[in-house]
mmCIF file of C-alpha atoms and ligand atoms in Angstrom:
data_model
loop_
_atom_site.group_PDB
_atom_site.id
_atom_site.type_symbol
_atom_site.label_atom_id
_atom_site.label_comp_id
_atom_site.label_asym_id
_atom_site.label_seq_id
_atom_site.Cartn_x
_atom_site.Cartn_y
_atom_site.Cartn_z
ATOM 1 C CA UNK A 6 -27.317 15.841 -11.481
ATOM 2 C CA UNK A 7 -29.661 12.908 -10.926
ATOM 3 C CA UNK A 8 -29.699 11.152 -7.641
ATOM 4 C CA UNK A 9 -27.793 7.947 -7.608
ATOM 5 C CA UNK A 10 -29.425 4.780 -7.151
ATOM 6 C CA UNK A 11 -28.236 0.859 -6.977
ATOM 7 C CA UNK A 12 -30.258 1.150 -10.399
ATOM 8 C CA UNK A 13 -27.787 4.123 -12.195
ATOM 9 C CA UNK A 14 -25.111 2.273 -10.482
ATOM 10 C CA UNK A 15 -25.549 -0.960 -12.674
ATOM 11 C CA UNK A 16 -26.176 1.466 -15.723
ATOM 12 C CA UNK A 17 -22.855 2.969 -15.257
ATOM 13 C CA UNK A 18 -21.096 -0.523 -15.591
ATOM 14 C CA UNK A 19 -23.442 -1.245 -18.359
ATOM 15 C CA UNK A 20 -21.935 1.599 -20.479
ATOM 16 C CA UNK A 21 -18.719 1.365 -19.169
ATOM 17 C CA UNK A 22 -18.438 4.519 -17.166
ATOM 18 C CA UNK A 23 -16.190 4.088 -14.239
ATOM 19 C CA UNK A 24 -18.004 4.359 -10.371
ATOM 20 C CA UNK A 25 -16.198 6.510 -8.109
ATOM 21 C CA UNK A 26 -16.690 5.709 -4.238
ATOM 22 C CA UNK A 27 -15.231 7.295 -0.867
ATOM 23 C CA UNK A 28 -15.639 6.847 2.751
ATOM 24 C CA UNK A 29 -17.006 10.059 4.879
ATOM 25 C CA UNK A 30 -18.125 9.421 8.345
ATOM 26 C CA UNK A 31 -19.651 13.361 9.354
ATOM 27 C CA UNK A 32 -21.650 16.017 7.933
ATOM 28 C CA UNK A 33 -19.161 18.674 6.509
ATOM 29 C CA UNK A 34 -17.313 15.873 4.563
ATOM 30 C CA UNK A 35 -20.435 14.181 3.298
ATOM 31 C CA UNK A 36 -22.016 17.300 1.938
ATOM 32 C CA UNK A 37 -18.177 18.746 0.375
ATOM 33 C CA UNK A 38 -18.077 14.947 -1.434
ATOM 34 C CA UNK A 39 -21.278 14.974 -2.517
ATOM 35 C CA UNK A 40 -20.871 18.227 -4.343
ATOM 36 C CA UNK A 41 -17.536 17.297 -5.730
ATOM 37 C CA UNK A 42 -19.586 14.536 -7.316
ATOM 38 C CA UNK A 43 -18.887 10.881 -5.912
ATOM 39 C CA UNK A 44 -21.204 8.282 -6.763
ATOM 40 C CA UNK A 45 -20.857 6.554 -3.423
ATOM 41 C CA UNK A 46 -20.668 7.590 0.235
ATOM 42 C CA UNK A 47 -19.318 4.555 2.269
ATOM 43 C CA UNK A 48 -19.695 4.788 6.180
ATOM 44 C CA UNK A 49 -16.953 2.370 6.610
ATOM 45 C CA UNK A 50 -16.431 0.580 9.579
ATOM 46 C CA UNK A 51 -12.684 1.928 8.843
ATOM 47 C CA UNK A 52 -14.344 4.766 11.376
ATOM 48 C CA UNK A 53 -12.972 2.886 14.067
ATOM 49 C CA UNK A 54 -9.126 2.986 13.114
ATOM 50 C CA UNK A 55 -9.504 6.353 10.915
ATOM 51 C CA UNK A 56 -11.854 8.497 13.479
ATOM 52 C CA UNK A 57 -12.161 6.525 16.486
ATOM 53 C CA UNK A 58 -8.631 5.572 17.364
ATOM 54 C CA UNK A 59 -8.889 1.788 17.583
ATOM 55 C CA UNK A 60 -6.517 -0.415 16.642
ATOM 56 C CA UNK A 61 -8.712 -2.170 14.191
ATOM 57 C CA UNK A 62 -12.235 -2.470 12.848
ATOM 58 C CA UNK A 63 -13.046 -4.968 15.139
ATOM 59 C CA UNK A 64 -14.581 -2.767 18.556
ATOM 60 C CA UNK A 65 -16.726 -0.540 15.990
ATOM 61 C CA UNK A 66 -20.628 -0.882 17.438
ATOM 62 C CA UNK A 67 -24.260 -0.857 15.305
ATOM 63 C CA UNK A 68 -24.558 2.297 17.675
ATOM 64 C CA UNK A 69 -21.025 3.789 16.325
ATOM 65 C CA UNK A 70 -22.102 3.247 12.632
ATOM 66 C CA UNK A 71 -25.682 4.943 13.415
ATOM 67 C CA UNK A 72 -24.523 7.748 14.907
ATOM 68 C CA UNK A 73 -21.737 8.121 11.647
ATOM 69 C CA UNK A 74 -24.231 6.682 9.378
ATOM 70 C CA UNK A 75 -26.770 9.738 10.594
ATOM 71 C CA UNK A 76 -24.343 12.787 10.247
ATOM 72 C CA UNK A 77 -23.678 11.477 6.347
ATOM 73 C CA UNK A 78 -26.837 11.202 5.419
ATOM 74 C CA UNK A 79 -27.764 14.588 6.161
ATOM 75 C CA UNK A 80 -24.653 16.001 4.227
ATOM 76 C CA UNK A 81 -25.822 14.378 0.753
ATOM 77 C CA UNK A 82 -28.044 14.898 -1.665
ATOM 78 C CA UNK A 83 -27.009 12.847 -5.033
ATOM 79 C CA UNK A 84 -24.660 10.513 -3.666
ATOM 80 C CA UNK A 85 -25.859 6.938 -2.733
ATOM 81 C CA UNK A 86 -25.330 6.473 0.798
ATOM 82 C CA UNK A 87 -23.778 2.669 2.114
ATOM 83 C CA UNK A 88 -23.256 1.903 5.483
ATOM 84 C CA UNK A 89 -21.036 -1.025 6.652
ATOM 85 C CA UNK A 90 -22.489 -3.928 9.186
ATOM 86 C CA UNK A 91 -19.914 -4.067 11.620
ATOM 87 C CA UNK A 92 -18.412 -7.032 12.849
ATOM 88 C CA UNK A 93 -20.624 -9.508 14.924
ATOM 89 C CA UNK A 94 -23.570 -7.556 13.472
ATOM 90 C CA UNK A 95 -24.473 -10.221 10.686
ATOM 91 C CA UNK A 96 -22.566 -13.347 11.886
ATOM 92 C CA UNK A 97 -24.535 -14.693 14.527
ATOM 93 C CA UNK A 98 -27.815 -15.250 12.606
ATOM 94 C CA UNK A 99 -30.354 -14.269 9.822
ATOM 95 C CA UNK A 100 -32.578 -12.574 12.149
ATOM 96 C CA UNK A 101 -30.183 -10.665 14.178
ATOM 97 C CA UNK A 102 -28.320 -9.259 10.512
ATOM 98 C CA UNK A 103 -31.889 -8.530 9.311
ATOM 99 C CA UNK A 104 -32.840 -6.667 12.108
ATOM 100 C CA UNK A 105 -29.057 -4.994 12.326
ATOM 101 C CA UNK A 106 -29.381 -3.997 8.259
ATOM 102 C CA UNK A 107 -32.436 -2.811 8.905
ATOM 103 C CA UNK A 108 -31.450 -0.318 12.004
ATOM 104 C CA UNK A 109 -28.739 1.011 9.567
ATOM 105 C CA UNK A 110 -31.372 2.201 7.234
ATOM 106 C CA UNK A 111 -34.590 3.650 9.222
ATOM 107 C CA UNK A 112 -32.145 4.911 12.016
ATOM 108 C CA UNK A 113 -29.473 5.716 10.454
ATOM 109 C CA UNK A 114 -30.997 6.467 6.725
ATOM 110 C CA UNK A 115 -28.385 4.616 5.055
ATOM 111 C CA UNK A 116 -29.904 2.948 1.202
ATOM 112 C CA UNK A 117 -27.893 0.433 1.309
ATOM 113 C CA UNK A 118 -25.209 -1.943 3.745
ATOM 114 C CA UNK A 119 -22.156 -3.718 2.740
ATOM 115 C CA UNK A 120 -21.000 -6.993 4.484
ATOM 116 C CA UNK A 121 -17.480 -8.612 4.594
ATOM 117 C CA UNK A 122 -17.694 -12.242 3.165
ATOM 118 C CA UNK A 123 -18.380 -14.505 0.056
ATOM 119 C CA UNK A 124 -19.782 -17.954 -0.170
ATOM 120 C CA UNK A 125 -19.999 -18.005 4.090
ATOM 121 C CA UNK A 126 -22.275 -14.593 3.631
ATOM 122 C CA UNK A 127 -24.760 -16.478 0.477
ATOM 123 C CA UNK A 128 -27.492 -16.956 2.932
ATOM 124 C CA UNK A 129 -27.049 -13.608 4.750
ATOM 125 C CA UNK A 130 -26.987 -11.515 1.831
ATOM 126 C CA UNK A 131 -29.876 -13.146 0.399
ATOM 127 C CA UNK A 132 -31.892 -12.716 3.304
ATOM 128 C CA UNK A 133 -31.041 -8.840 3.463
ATOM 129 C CA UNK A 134 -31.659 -8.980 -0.237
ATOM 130 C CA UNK A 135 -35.406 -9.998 0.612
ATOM 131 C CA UNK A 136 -36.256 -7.265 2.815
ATOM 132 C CA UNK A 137 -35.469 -4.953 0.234
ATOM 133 C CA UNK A 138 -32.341 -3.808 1.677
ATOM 134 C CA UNK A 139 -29.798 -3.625 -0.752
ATOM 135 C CA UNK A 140 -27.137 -5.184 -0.283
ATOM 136 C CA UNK A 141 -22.509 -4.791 -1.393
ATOM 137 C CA UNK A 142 -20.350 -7.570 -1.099
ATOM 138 C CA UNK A 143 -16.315 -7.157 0.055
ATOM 139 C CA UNK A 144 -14.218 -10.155 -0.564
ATOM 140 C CA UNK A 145 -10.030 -10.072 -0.844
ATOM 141 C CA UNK A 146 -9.098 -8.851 1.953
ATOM 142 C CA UNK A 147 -11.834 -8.123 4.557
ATOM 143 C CA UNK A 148 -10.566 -6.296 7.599
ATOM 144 C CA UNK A 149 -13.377 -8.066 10.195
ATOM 145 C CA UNK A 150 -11.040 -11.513 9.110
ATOM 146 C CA UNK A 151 -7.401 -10.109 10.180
ATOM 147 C CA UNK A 152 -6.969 -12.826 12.972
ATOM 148 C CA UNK A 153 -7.921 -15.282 10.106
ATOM 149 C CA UNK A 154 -6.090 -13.544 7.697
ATOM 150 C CA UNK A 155 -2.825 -13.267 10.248
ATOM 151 C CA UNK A 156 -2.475 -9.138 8.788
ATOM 152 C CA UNK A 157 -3.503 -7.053 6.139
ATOM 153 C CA UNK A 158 -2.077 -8.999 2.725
ATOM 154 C CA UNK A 159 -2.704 -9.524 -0.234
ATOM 155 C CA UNK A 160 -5.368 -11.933 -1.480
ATOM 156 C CA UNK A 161 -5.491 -14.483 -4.103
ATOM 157 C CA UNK A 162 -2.321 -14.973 -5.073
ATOM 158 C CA UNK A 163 -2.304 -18.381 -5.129
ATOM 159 C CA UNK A 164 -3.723 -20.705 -7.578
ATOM 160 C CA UNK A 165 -6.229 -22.097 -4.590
ATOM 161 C CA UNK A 166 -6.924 -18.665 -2.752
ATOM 162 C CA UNK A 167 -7.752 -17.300 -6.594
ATOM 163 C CA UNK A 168 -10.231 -20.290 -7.543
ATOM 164 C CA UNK A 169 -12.363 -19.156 -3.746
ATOM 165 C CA UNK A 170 -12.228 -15.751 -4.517
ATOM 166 C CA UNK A 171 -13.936 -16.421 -7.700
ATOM 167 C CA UNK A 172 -16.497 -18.881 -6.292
ATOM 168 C CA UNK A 173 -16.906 -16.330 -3.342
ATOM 169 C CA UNK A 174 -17.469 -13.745 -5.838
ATOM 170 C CA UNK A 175 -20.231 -15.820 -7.863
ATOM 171 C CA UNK A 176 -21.934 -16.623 -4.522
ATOM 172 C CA UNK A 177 -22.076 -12.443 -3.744
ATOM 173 C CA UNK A 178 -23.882 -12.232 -6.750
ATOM 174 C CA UNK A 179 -26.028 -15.223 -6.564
ATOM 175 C CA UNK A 180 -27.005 -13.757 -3.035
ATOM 176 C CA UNK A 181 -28.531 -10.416 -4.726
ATOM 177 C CA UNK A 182 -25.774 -7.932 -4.388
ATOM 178 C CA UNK A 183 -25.415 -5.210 -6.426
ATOM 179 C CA UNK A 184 -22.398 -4.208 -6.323
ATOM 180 C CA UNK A 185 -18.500 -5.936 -4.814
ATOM 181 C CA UNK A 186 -15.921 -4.488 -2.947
ATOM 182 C CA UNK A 187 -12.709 -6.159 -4.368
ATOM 183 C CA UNK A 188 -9.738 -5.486 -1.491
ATOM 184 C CA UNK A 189 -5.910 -6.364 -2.207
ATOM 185 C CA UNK A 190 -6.023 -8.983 -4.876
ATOM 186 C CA UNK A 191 -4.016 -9.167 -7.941
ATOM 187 C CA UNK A 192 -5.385 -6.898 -11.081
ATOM 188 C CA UNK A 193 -5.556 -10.323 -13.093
ATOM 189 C CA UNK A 194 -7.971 -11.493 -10.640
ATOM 190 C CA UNK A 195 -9.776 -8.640 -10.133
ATOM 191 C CA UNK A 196 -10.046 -8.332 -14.305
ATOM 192 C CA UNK A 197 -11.544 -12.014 -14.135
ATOM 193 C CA UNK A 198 -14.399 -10.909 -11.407
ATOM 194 C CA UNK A 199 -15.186 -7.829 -12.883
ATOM 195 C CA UNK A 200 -16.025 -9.473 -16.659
ATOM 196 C CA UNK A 201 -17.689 -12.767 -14.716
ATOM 197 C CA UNK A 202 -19.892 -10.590 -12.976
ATOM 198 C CA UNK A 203 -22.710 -8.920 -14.176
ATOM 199 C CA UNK A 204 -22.764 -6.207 -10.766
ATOM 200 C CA UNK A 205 -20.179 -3.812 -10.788
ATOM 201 C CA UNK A 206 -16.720 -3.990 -8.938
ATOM 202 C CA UNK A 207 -15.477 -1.684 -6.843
ATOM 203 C CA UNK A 208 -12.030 -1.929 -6.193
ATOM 204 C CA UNK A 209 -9.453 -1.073 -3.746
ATOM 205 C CA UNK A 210 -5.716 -1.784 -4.155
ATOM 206 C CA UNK A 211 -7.275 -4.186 -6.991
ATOM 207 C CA UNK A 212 -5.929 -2.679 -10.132
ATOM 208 C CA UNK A 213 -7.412 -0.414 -13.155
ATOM 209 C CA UNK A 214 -10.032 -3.237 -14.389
ATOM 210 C CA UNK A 215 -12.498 -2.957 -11.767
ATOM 211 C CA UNK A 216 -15.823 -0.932 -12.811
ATOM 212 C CA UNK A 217 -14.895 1.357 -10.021
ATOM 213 C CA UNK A 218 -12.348 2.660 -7.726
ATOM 214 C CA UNK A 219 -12.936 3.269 -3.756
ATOM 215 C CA UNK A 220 -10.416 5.046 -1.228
ATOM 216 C CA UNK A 221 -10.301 5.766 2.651
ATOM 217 C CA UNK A 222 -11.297 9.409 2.527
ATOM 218 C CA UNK A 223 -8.646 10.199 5.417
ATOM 219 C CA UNK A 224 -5.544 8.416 2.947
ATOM 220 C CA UNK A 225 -6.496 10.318 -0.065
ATOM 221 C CA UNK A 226 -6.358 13.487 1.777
ATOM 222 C CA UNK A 227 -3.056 12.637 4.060
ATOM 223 C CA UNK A 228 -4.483 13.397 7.000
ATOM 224 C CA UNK A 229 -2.539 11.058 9.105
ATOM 225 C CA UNK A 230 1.236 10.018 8.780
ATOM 226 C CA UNK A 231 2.855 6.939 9.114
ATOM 227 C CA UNK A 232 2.526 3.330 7.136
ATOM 228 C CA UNK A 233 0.559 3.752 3.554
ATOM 229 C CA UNK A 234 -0.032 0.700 1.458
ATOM 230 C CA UNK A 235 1.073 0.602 -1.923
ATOM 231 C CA UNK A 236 -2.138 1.033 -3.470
ATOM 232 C CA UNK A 237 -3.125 4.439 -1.656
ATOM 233 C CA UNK A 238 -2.976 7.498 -3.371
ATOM 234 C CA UNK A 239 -2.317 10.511 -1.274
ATOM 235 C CA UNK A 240 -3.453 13.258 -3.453
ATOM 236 C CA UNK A 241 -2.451 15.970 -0.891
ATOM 237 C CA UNK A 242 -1.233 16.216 2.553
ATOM 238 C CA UNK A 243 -4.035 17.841 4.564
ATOM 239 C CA UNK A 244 -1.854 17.001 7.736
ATOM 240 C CA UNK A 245 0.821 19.481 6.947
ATOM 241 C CA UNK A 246 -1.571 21.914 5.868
ATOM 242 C CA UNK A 247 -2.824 21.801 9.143
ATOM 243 C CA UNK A 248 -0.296 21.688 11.255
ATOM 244 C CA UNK A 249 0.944 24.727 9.201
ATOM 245 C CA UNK A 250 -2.161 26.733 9.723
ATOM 246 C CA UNK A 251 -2.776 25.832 13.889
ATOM 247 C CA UNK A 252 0.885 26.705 14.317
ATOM 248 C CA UNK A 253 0.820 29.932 12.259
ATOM 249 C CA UNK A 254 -2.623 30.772 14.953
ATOM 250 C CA UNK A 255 -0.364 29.421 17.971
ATOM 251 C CA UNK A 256 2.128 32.075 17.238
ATOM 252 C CA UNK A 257 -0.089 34.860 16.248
ATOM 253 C CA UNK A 258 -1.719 34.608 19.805
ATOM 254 C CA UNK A 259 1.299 34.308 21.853
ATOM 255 C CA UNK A 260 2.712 37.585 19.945
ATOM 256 C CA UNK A 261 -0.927 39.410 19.812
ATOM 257 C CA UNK A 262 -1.521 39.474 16.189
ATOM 258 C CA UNK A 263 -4.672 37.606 15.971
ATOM 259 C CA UNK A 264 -7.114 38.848 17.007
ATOM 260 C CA UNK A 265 -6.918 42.166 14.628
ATOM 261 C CA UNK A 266 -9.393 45.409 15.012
ATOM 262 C CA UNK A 267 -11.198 43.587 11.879
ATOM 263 C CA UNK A 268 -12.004 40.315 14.047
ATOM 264 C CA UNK A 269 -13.003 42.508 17.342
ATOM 265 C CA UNK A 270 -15.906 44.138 18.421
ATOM 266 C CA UNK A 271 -16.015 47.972 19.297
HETATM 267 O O1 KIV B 312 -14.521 0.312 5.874
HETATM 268 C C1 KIV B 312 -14.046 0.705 4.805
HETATM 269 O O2 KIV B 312 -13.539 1.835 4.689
HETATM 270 C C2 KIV B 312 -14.096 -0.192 3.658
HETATM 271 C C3 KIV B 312 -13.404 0.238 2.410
HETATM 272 C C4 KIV B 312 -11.948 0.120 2.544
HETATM 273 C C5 KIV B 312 -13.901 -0.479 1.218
HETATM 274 O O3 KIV B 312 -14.661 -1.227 3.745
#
């Protein structure tokens, strides 16, 4: 299968074939996605709360999404590899995001970075742009905002917030993005942005019109318990499965089964 570029990427909404995008943050994920066959790799700064154990996205470092950034890269071969700029790593000024989107990709080997923000990020994006970095957008709802946003809701539901999201959406573009991240907004919306827009959408929890569909790697795969938003799709529970198999090896070692003659030595 060819390699994916930003190039196939735009080709794919051309001819209407759906774009299928994941987050992996380490090596044994990144290469098993990759050979399933996803477009794109994200190195979400979702590392923090799904990997890291913070409470939000918030504390996740340029070092953090290296060091992630790194292990991916070296598990792929077709998939196109995005890293997210973590928060306060593009909002201070030009230079500083420059110089932060351009660690993600000669450390880290990343070939592309996403940033959270629409008409506020114009400048920034098209700065990036100019460097030849490429560049995704993420408007809706954009986890670096939560204090703005007061929690993790859906976007755009008014007439108001809808009219921004649009303009925010039009200013992505205009900034040289090649692809958006649409997050928690109504599938009406979402239908709008994706036919005004010439880049492909990618969305999440933003309905079947998008030209693409993105999940946290760690939801689709159930591999932890507790609140799920209504637009995550566990497609298995990895968590019981594991919990199953550690306390099937707990057992066989406090009753001498494991190891056998077959796993020993002589
Ligand atoms: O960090 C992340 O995982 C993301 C996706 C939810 C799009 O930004």
């Amino acid at each position: 299968m060819d390699k994916i570029t930003i190039l196939s990427l735009q080709q794919m909404k051309d001819e209407k074939k759906k774009i299928t995008m994941l987050t992996a943050y380490d090596f044994p994920m990144a290469s098993l996605l990759d050979q399933c066959g996803v477009d794109i790799l994200l190195v979400g700064d979702s590392v923090g709360n799904t990997i890291l154990g913070y409470e939000n996205t918030l504390p996740v470092t340029m070092e953090e999404m290296i060091h992630h950034t790194k292990a991916v890269v070296k598990g792929r071969k077709r998939s196109l590899v995005v890293a997210d700029m973590p928060f306060m790593s593009y909002q201070v000024s030009i230079e500083e995001a420059k110089r932060n989107a351009g660690r993600l990709i000669k450390e880290g080997g990343a070939e592309a970075v996403k940033v959270e923000g629409g008409e506020n990020v114009e400048p920034v994006i098209r700065a990036i742009c100019e460097i030849d970095i490429p560049v995704m957008g993420h408007i809706g709802l954009t986890p670096q905002s939560i204090h703005r946003m007061g929690g993790y809701h859906l976007q755009g539901k008014e007439e108001k917030q809808r009219g921004k999201l649009l303009a925010d959406a039009l200013a992505v573009e205009r900034g040289g993005a090649f692809a958006l991240v649409l997050e928690v907004i109504p599938l009406s919306l979402a239908r709008e942005v994706t036919q005004l827009l010439k880049i492909p959408t990618i969305g999440i929890g933003a309905g079947i019109h998008c030209d693409g569909q993105v999940l946290v790697i760690n939801d689709l795969l159930g591999v932890i318990s507790g609140f799920r938003p209504k637009f995550v799709k566990k497609y298995t529970n990895l968590q019981e499965i594991i919990a199953q198999a550690v306390k099937e090896f707990i057992s066989e070692v406090s009753e001498e089964k494991f190891p056998e003659e077959k796993h020993s030595f002589t």
